[in-house]
PDB file of C-alpha atoms and ligand atoms in Angstrom:
ATOM      1  CA  MET A   1      99.017 115.910 108.678  1.00  0.00           C
ATOM      2  CA  LYS A   2     102.483 117.388 108.481  1.00  0.00           C
ATOM      3  CA  LEU A   3     104.611 115.820 105.765  1.00  0.00           C
ATOM      4  CA  THR A   4     108.113 116.080 104.382  1.00  0.00           C
ATOM      5  CA  LEU A   5     108.250 115.427 100.650  1.00  0.00           C
ATOM      6  CA  ARG A   6     111.470 114.540  98.876  1.00  0.00           C
ATOM      7  CA  VAL A   7     110.723 115.111  95.204  1.00  0.00           C
ATOM      8  CA  TRP A   8     112.803 114.445  92.089  1.00  0.00           C
ATOM      9  CA  ARG A   9     113.471 117.753  90.337  1.00  0.00           C
ATOM     10  CA  GLN A  10     114.960 117.723  86.842  1.00  0.00           C
ATOM     11  CA  PRO A  11     114.402 120.778  84.635  1.00  0.00           C
ATOM     12  CA  SER A  12     115.029 118.915  81.369  1.00  0.00           C
ATOM     13  CA  PRO A  13     116.378 115.617  80.021  1.00  0.00           C
ATOM     14  CA  GLN A  14     119.793 117.207  79.474  1.00  0.00           C
ATOM     15  CA  VAL A  15     120.187 118.421  83.071  1.00  0.00           C
ATOM     16  CA  LYS A  16     121.096 116.115  85.938  1.00  0.00           C
ATOM     17  CA  GLY A  17     118.250 115.764  88.439  1.00  0.00           C
ATOM     18  CA  LYS A  18     118.258 115.655  92.238  1.00  0.00           C
ATOM     19  CA  MET A  19     115.884 115.210  95.149  1.00  0.00           C
ATOM     20  CA  ALA A  20     114.497 118.400  96.714  1.00  0.00           C
ATOM     21  CA  ASN A  21     112.851 118.684 100.145  1.00  0.00           C
ATOM     22  CA  TYR A  22     109.480 120.345 100.737  1.00  0.00           C
ATOM     23  CA  HIS A  23     107.293 120.624 103.819  1.00  0.00           C
ATOM     24  CA  LEU A  24     103.495 120.624 103.960  1.00  0.00           C
ATOM     25  CA  THR A  25     101.706 121.390 107.207  1.00  0.00           C
ATOM     26  CA  ASP A  26      97.983 120.963 106.556  1.00  0.00           C
ATOM     27  CA  VAL A  27      97.356 117.840 104.490  1.00  0.00           C
ATOM     28  CA  SER A  28      93.912 116.237 104.832  1.00  0.00           C
ATOM     29  CA  GLU A  29      93.764 112.453 104.853  1.00  0.00           C
ATOM     30  CA  ASP A  30      90.847 112.781 102.387  1.00  0.00           C
ATOM     31  CA  MET A  31      93.028 114.374  99.701  1.00  0.00           C
ATOM     32  CA  SER A  32      94.188 112.232  96.841  1.00  0.00           C
ATOM     33  CA  PHE A  33      97.944 112.045  96.356  1.00  0.00           C
ATOM     34  CA  LEU A  34      97.667 114.301  93.289  1.00  0.00           C
ATOM     35  CA  GLU A  35      95.584 116.843  95.231  1.00  0.00           C
ATOM     36  CA  MET A  36      98.344 116.909  97.818  1.00  0.00           C
ATOM     37  CA  LEU A  37     100.818 117.684  95.009  1.00  0.00           C
ATOM     38  CA  ASP A  38      98.419 120.400  93.759  1.00  0.00           C
ATOM     39  CA  VAL A  39      98.603 122.030  97.208  1.00  0.00           C
ATOM     40  CA  LEU A  40     102.391 121.881  97.135  1.00  0.00           C
ATOM     41  CA  ASN A  41     102.435 123.407  93.643  1.00  0.00           C
ATOM     42  CA  GLU A  42     100.141 126.275  94.723  1.00  0.00           C
ATOM     43  CA  GLN A  43     102.567 126.956  97.552  1.00  0.00           C
ATOM     44  CA  LEU A  44     105.546 126.865  95.155  1.00  0.00           C
ATOM     45  CA  ILE A  45     103.827 129.248  92.709  1.00  0.00           C
ATOM     46  CA  LEU A  46     103.018 131.694  95.532  1.00  0.00           C
ATOM     47  CA  ASP A  47     106.691 131.524  96.546  1.00  0.00           C
ATOM     48  CA  GLY A  48     107.741 132.311  92.965  1.00  0.00           C
ATOM     49  CA  GLU A  49     109.234 128.847  92.389  1.00  0.00           C
ATOM     50  CA  ASP A  50     108.804 126.482  89.461  1.00  0.00           C
ATOM     51  CA  PRO A  51     105.896 124.081  90.196  1.00  0.00           C
ATOM     52  CA  ILE A  52     106.612 120.360  90.050  1.00  0.00           C
ATOM     53  CA  ALA A  53     105.725 118.839  86.679  1.00  0.00           C
ATOM     54  CA  PHE A  54     103.713 115.627  86.980  1.00  0.00           C
ATOM     55  CA  ASP A  55     101.475 113.827  84.509  1.00  0.00           C
ATOM     56  CA  HIS A  56      97.738 113.358  85.070  1.00  0.00           C
ATOM     57  CA  ASP A  57      94.458 113.526  83.183  1.00  0.00           C
ATOM     58  CA  CYS A  58      91.347 111.596  84.245  1.00  0.00           C
ATOM     59  CA  ARG A  59      92.112 111.388  87.980  1.00  0.00           C
ATOM     60  CA  GLU A  60      89.771 108.403  88.161  1.00  0.00           C
ATOM     61  CA  GLY A  61      92.059 105.473  87.391  1.00  0.00           C
ATOM     62  CA  ILE A  62      91.351 105.202  83.669  1.00  0.00           C
ATOM     63  CA  CYS A  63      93.925 107.062  81.594  1.00  0.00           C
ATOM     64  CA  GLY A  64      97.127 105.636  83.075  1.00  0.00           C
ATOM     65  CA  SER A  65      99.076 108.886  82.945  1.00  0.00           C
ATOM     66  CA  CYS A  66      99.661 109.565  86.655  1.00  0.00           C
ATOM     67  CA  GLY A  67     102.420 107.068  87.412  1.00  0.00           C
ATOM     68  CA  LEU A  68     104.850 107.959  90.205  1.00  0.00           C
ATOM     69  CA  MET A  69     107.321 106.006  92.308  1.00  0.00           C
ATOM     70  CA  ILE A  70     106.211 106.666  95.890  1.00  0.00           C
ATOM     71  CA  ASN A  71     108.623 105.491  98.559  1.00  0.00           C
ATOM     72  CA  GLY A  72     110.146 103.216  95.932  1.00  0.00           C
ATOM     73  CA  ILE A  73     106.868 101.503  94.993  1.00  0.00           C
ATOM     74  CA  ALA A  74     105.115 102.068  91.671  1.00  0.00           C
ATOM     75  CA  HIS A  75     101.903 104.017  92.491  1.00  0.00           C
ATOM     76  CA  GLY A  76     102.699 103.812  96.210  1.00  0.00           C
ATOM     77  CA  PRO A  77     101.496 101.618  99.064  1.00  0.00           C
ATOM     78  CA  GLU A  78      98.090 100.585  97.617  1.00  0.00           C
ATOM     79  CA  GLN A  79      97.604  98.534  94.446  1.00  0.00           C
ATOM     80  CA  THR A  80      95.894 101.362  92.595  1.00  0.00           C
ATOM     81  CA  THR A  81      96.749 104.364  90.461  1.00  0.00           C
ATOM     82  CA  THR A  82      98.409 107.387  92.052  1.00  0.00           C
ATOM     83  CA  CYS A  83      95.268 109.462  91.432  1.00  0.00           C
ATOM     84  CA  GLN A  84      93.220 106.929  93.396  1.00  0.00           C
ATOM     85  CA  LEU A  85      95.703 106.818  96.267  1.00  0.00           C
ATOM     86  CA  HIS A  86      94.598 108.889  99.268  1.00  0.00           C
ATOM     87  CA  MET A  87      96.622 110.514 101.984  1.00  0.00           C
ATOM     88  CA  ARG A  88      94.930 108.325 104.588  1.00  0.00           C
ATOM     89  CA  SER A  89      97.449 105.700 103.472  1.00  0.00           C
ATOM     90  CA  PHE A  90     100.167 107.835 105.120  1.00  0.00           C
ATOM     91  CA  SER A  91     100.727 109.064 108.670  1.00  0.00           C
ATOM     92  CA  ASP A  92     101.355 112.424 110.271  1.00  0.00           C
ATOM     93  CA  GLY A  93     105.087 113.162 110.261  1.00  0.00           C
ATOM     94  CA  ASP A  94     105.890 110.863 107.337  1.00  0.00           C
ATOM     95  CA  THR A  95     108.674 111.569 104.867  1.00  0.00           C
ATOM     96  CA  ILE A  96     107.596 110.555 101.354  1.00  0.00           C
ATOM     97  CA  ASP A  97     109.967 110.045  98.422  1.00  0.00           C
ATOM     98  CA  ILE A  98     108.397 110.886  95.043  1.00  0.00           C
ATOM     99  CA  GLU A  99     110.232 109.958  91.846  1.00  0.00           C
ATOM    100  CA  PRO A 100     109.417 109.395  88.167  1.00  0.00           C
ATOM    101  CA  TRP A 101     109.284 105.921  86.644  1.00  0.00           C
ATOM    102  CA  ARG A 102     112.880 104.667  86.418  1.00  0.00           C
ATOM    103  CA  SER A 103     113.389 102.873  83.106  1.00  0.00           C
ATOM    104  CA  GLY A 104     115.536 103.301  80.030  1.00  0.00           C
ATOM    105  CA  GLY A 105     112.335 102.932  78.003  1.00  0.00           C
ATOM    106  CA  PHE A 106     110.716 105.886  79.792  1.00  0.00           C
ATOM    107  CA  PRO A 107     113.183 108.817  79.626  1.00  0.00           C
ATOM    108  CA  VAL A 108     112.478 111.720  81.973  1.00  0.00           C
ATOM    109  CA  VAL A 109     110.960 114.777  80.266  1.00  0.00           C
ATOM    110  CA  LYS A 110     110.807 117.029  83.328  1.00  0.00           C
ATOM    111  CA  ASP A 111     110.643 116.386  87.092  1.00  0.00           C
ATOM    112  CA  LEU A 112     108.143 113.510  87.467  1.00  0.00           C
ATOM    113  CA  VAL A 113     107.018 113.383  83.814  1.00  0.00           C
ATOM    114  CA  VAL A 114     108.399 110.603  81.630  1.00  0.00           C
ATOM    115  CA  ASP A 115     108.020 109.895  77.916  1.00  0.00           C
ATOM    116  CA  ARG A 116     105.874 106.742  77.559  1.00  0.00           C
ATOM    117  CA  SER A 117     105.626 106.907  73.757  1.00  0.00           C
ATOM    118  CA  ALA A 118     107.472 103.560  73.579  1.00  0.00           C
ATOM    119  CA  PHE A 119     104.148 101.995  74.583  1.00  0.00           C
ATOM    120  CA  ASP A 120     102.431 103.766  71.669  1.00  0.00           C
ATOM    121  CA  ARG A 121     104.998 102.303  69.286  1.00  0.00           C
ATOM    122  CA  ILE A 122     104.422  98.788  70.667  1.00  0.00           C
ATOM    123  CA  ILE A 123     100.678  99.234  70.098  1.00  0.00           C
ATOM    124  CA  SER A 124     101.280 100.590  66.579  1.00  0.00           C
ATOM    125  CA  ALA A 125     103.347  97.496  65.775  1.00  0.00           C
ATOM    126  CA  GLY A 126     100.353  95.171  66.165  1.00  0.00           C
ATOM    127  CA  GLY A 127      97.770  96.150  68.758  1.00  0.00           C
ATOM    128  CA  PHE A 128      94.877  96.428  66.338  1.00  0.00           C
ATOM    129  CA  ILE A 129      92.486  94.363  64.209  1.00  0.00           C
ATOM    130  CA  SER A 130      91.677  94.713  60.525  1.00  0.00           C
ATOM    131  CA  ALA A 131      88.132  93.331  60.670  1.00  0.00           C
ATOM    132  CA  PRO A 132      85.741  95.893  59.201  1.00  0.00           C
ATOM    133  CA  THR A 133      83.701  97.282  62.045  1.00  0.00           C
ATOM    134  CA  GLY A 134      81.003  99.348  60.321  1.00  0.00           C
ATOM    135  CA  THR A 135      78.037  99.966  62.536  1.00  0.00           C
ATOM    136  CA  ALA A 136      77.897  98.188  65.889  1.00  0.00           C
ATOM    137  CA  PRO A 137      76.826  94.549  65.323  1.00  0.00           C
ATOM    138  CA  ASP A 138      74.303  92.758  67.531  1.00  0.00           C
ATOM    139  CA  ALA A 139      76.065  91.527  70.651  1.00  0.00           C
ATOM    140  CA  HIS A 140      75.325  87.884  69.833  1.00  0.00           C
ATOM    141  CA  ALA A 141      76.367  88.097  66.148  1.00  0.00           C
ATOM    142  CA  THR A 142      79.875  86.778  66.905  1.00  0.00           C
ATOM    143  CA  PRO A 143      79.668  84.107  69.613  1.00  0.00           C
ATOM    144  CA  VAL A 144      82.584  84.160  72.070  1.00  0.00           C
ATOM    145  CA  PRO A 145      82.884  81.539  74.839  1.00  0.00           C
ATOM    146  CA  LYS A 146      82.334  83.246  78.187  1.00  0.00           C
ATOM    147  CA  VAL A 147      85.658  82.069  79.579  1.00  0.00           C
ATOM    148  CA  ASP A 148      87.459  83.706  76.625  1.00  0.00           C
ATOM    149  CA  ALA A 149      85.355  86.857  76.821  1.00  0.00           C
ATOM    150  CA  ASP A 150      86.116  87.228  80.532  1.00  0.00           C
ATOM    151  CA  ALA A 151      89.865  86.679  80.058  1.00  0.00           C
ATOM    152  CA  ALA A 152      89.954  89.100  77.096  1.00  0.00           C
ATOM    153  CA  PHE A 153      88.067  91.693  79.123  1.00  0.00           C
ATOM    154  CA  ASP A 154      90.421  91.326  82.090  1.00  0.00           C
ATOM    155  CA  ALA A 155      93.425  91.852  79.803  1.00  0.00           C
ATOM    156  CA  ALA A 156      91.725  94.811  78.126  1.00  0.00           C
ATOM    157  CA  THR A 157      91.582  96.673  81.432  1.00  0.00           C
ATOM    158  CA  CYS A 158      95.308  97.488  81.102  1.00  0.00           C
ATOM    159  CA  ILE A 159      95.543 101.287  81.081  1.00  0.00           C
ATOM    160  CA  GLY A 160      99.129 101.509  79.841  1.00  0.00           C
ATOM    161  CA  CYS A 161     100.356 103.221  82.994  1.00  0.00           C
ATOM    162  CA  GLY A 162     103.807 101.644  82.908  1.00  0.00           C
ATOM    163  CA  ALA A 163     103.910 100.636  86.583  1.00  0.00           C
ATOM    164  CA  CYS A 164     104.839  97.119  85.474  1.00  0.00           C
ATOM    165  CA  VAL A 165     107.973  98.444  83.766  1.00  0.00           C
ATOM    166  CA  ALA A 166     108.881 100.690  86.698  1.00  0.00           C
ATOM    167  CA  ALA A 167     108.541  97.850  89.211  1.00  0.00           C
ATOM    168  CA  CYS A 168     110.412  95.231  87.200  1.00  0.00           C
ATOM    169  CA  PRO A 169     114.099  94.827  88.160  1.00  0.00           C
ATOM    170  CA  ASN A 170     114.730  94.183  84.452  1.00  0.00           C
ATOM    171  CA  GLY A 171     112.627  97.163  83.304  1.00  0.00           C
ATOM    172  CA  SER A 172     110.599  94.747  81.201  1.00  0.00           C
ATOM    173  CA  ALA A 173     107.416  95.799  79.404  1.00  0.00           C
ATOM    174  CA  MET A 174     106.251  92.220  79.035  1.00  0.00           C
ATOM    175  CA  LEU A 175     103.091  92.493  81.175  1.00  0.00           C
ATOM    176  CA  PHE A 176     101.852  95.464  79.136  1.00  0.00           C
ATOM    177  CA  THR A 177     102.583  93.773  75.801  1.00  0.00           C
ATOM    178  CA  ALA A 178     101.100  90.506  77.036  1.00  0.00           C
ATOM    179  CA  ALA A 179      97.891  92.250  78.109  1.00  0.00           C
ATOM    180  CA  LYS A 180      97.438  93.711  74.622  1.00  0.00           C
ATOM    181  CA  VAL A 181      98.316  90.432  72.863  1.00  0.00           C
ATOM    182  CA  THR A 182      95.934  88.499  75.126  1.00  0.00           C
ATOM    183  CA  HIS A 183      93.097  90.980  74.777  1.00  0.00           C
ATOM    184  CA  LEU A 184      92.987  90.676  70.989  1.00  0.00           C
ATOM    185  CA  GLY A 185      94.275  87.111  70.624  1.00  0.00           C
ATOM    186  CA  LEU A 186      91.379  85.602  72.572  1.00  0.00           C
ATOM    187  CA  LEU A 187      88.671  87.137  70.399  1.00  0.00           C
ATOM    188  CA  PRO A 188      87.524  85.913  66.963  1.00  0.00           C
ATOM    189  CA  GLN A 189      88.087  89.376  65.510  1.00  0.00           C
ATOM    190  CA  GLY A 190      91.752  89.201  66.551  1.00  0.00           C
ATOM    191  CA  GLN A 191      92.614  85.931  64.791  1.00  0.00           C
ATOM    192  CA  PRO A 192      93.671  87.120  61.289  1.00  0.00           C
ATOM    193  CA  GLU A 193      96.670  89.040  62.688  1.00  0.00           C
ATOM    194  CA  ARG A 194      97.323  86.830  65.711  1.00  0.00           C
ATOM    195  CA  ASP A 195     100.746  85.483  64.661  1.00  0.00           C
ATOM    196  CA  ALA A 196     101.928  88.751  63.160  1.00  0.00           C
ATOM    197  CA  ARG A 197     100.692  90.714  66.170  1.00  0.00           C
ATOM    198  CA  VAL A 198     102.681  88.854  68.786  1.00  0.00           C
ATOM    199  CA  VAL A 199     105.875  88.688  66.715  1.00  0.00           C
ATOM    200  CA  ARG A 200     105.803  92.366  65.782  1.00  0.00           C
ATOM    201  CA  MET A 201     104.778  93.691  69.189  1.00  0.00           C
ATOM    202  CA  VAL A 202     107.518  91.709  70.931  1.00  0.00           C
ATOM    203  CA  ALA A 203     110.050  92.827  68.300  1.00  0.00           C
ATOM    204  CA  GLN A 204     109.069  96.458  68.909  1.00  0.00           C
ATOM    205  CA  GLN A 205     109.232  95.958  72.659  1.00  0.00           C
ATOM    206  CA  ASP A 206     112.760  94.593  72.251  1.00  0.00           C
ATOM    207  CA  ALA A 207     113.700  97.514  69.988  1.00  0.00           C
ATOM    208  CA  GLU A 208     112.770  99.937  72.769  1.00  0.00           C
ATOM    209  CA  ASP A 209     115.019 100.216  75.799  1.00  0.00           C
ATOM    210  CA  PHE A 210     113.114  97.660  77.898  1.00  0.00           C
ATOM    211  CA  GLY A 211     114.653  94.606  79.568  1.00  0.00           C
ATOM    212  CA  GLY A 212     113.656  90.973  79.226  1.00  0.00           C
ATOM    213  CA  CYS A 213     111.129  89.142  81.383  1.00  0.00           C
ATOM    214  CA  THR A 214     112.488  86.578  83.864  1.00  0.00           C
ATOM    215  CA  ASN A 215     109.152  85.821  85.556  1.00  0.00           C
ATOM    216  CA  ILE A 216     109.848  87.776  88.751  1.00  0.00           C
ATOM    217  CA  GLY A 217     106.239  88.960  89.099  1.00  0.00           C
ATOM    218  CA  GLU A 218     106.817  92.465  90.499  1.00  0.00           C
ATOM    219  CA  CYS A 219     104.872  93.788  87.495  1.00  0.00           C
ATOM    220  CA  SER A 220     101.643  92.024  88.363  1.00  0.00           C
ATOM    221  CA  ALA A 221     102.050  92.814  92.087  1.00  0.00           C
ATOM    222  CA  VAL A 222     101.873  96.574  91.421  1.00  0.00           C
ATOM    223  CA  CYS A 223      99.535  96.581  88.416  1.00  0.00           C
ATOM    224  CA  PRO A 224      96.547  98.774  89.339  1.00  0.00           C
ATOM    225  CA  LYS A 225      94.307  96.649  87.120  1.00  0.00           C
ATOM    226  CA  GLY A 226      95.497  93.293  88.417  1.00  0.00           C
ATOM    227  CA  ILE A 227      96.764  92.045  85.041  1.00  0.00           C
ATOM    228  CA  SER A 228      97.966  88.532  85.777  1.00  0.00           C
ATOM    229  CA  MET A 229     101.171  86.725  84.869  1.00  0.00           C
ATOM    230  CA  GLU A 230      98.959  84.308  82.932  1.00  0.00           C
ATOM    231  CA  THR A 231      98.894  86.872  80.124  1.00  0.00           C
ATOM    232  CA  ILE A 232     102.681  86.491  79.802  1.00  0.00           C
ATOM    233  CA  SER A 233     102.242  82.718  79.505  1.00  0.00           C
ATOM    234  CA  ARG A 234      99.688  83.316  76.748  1.00  0.00           C
ATOM    235  CA  LEU A 235     102.076  85.679  74.948  1.00  0.00           C
ATOM    236  CA  ASN A 236     104.942  83.180  75.126  1.00  0.00           C
ATOM    237  CA  HIS A 237     102.627  80.414  73.881  1.00  0.00           C
ATOM    238  CA  ASP A 238     101.535  82.523  70.917  1.00  0.00           C
ATOM    239  CA  LEU A 239     105.052  83.757  70.187  1.00  0.00           C
ATOM    240  CA  LEU A 240     106.567  80.256  70.148  1.00  0.00           C
ATOM    241  CA  GLY A 241     103.752  79.023  67.919  1.00  0.00           C
ATOM    242  CA  ALA A 242     104.199  81.882  65.463  1.00  0.00           C
ATOM    243  CA  LEU A 243     107.990  81.543  65.350  1.00  0.00           C
ATOM    244  CA  ARG A 244     107.851  77.743  64.969  1.00  0.00           C
ATOM    245  CA  ALA A 245     105.436  78.167  62.077  1.00  0.00           C
ATOM    246  CA  ASN A 246     107.881  80.741  60.715  1.00  0.00           C
ATOM    247  CA  ALA A 247     104.727  82.538  59.698  1.00  0.00           C
ATOM    248  CA  VAL A 248     105.741  86.120  60.191  1.00  0.00           C
ATOM    249  CA  PRO A 249     108.649  88.295  59.131  1.00  0.00           C
ATOM    250  CA  THR A 250     109.961  90.238  62.152  1.00  0.00           C
ATOM    251  CA  SER A 251     110.302  93.507  60.264  1.00  0.00           C
TER     252      SER A 251
HETATM  253  S1  SF4 B   1      99.890  95.822  82.698  1.00  0.00           S
HETATM  254 FE1  SF4 B   1      99.113  96.920  84.542  1.00  0.00          FE
HETATM  255  S2  SF4 B   1     100.928  98.044  85.302  1.00  0.00           S
HETATM  256 FE2  SF4 B   1     101.363  97.469  83.152  1.00  0.00          FE
HETATM  257  S3  SF4 B   1     100.713  99.190  81.889  1.00  0.00           S
HETATM  258 FE3  SF4 B   1      98.947  97.766  82.004  1.00  0.00          FE
HETATM  259  S4  SF4 B   1      97.738  98.526  83.750  1.00  0.00           S
HETATM  260 FE4  SF4 B   1      99.763  99.476  83.957  1.00  0.00          FE
HETATM  261  S1  FES B   2      95.115 110.483  86.211  1.00  0.00           S
HETATM  262 FE1  FES B   2      94.210 108.990  84.876  1.00  0.00          FE
HETATM  263  S2  FES B   2      94.721 107.075  85.807  1.00  0.00           S
HETATM  264 FE2  FES B   2      95.456 108.568  87.242  1.00  0.00          FE
END
């Protein structure tokens, strides 16, 4: 395939960025999107130019670091991670726009790399349990109803990629926070901190530069792990309960 790529180039957070055009002439439909960017970067290095900075690690849909806006859609035309997107999803002659996540909560570091440490701070605010773990207990030592175990597992598949934030017109991080609150709040081990967790994680989310949730649903539509809007309902249920009980200081 021959492709025209329009890529966001921004040398540093202090410098204004702009789109730059590149042309590739021999792209295989079997390449992943990141492999296609690797080819472009090899070409740029051979030409003595600065390669495009983009984030990636596992390249198998687990780590959540490879987020890109592709033609204005978080992770591109398939509901998967950018590393699991293949060039067969595009056509010969296409022009593809490639941009970083656009959100006040995810400032650009360089080119396509954004700082997602706001998510780490939300996790630090409450995304943990204090139950002593010790050695691994027998699987049946703490009974969990299957329906709860399944819902907790589904929520736990969130990889923290940030596509939900990038897709949301409000730049809200609610789906991410809700996935973490749901994952721990449905399990017996997560009960001691349940009220404090939801209050503190939402407070931290609000302290970051994310917008509020107005139930638009773009987040879930692009989430590569299919985290559902039901998690947001669970978060709101827990948050209202904790605030009504006035159980938790918010700082
Ligand atoms: S909820 Fe989905 S889109 Fe948001 S960070 Fe988790 S995996 Fe990514
Ligand atoms: S590189 Fe890890 S999820 Fe894409």
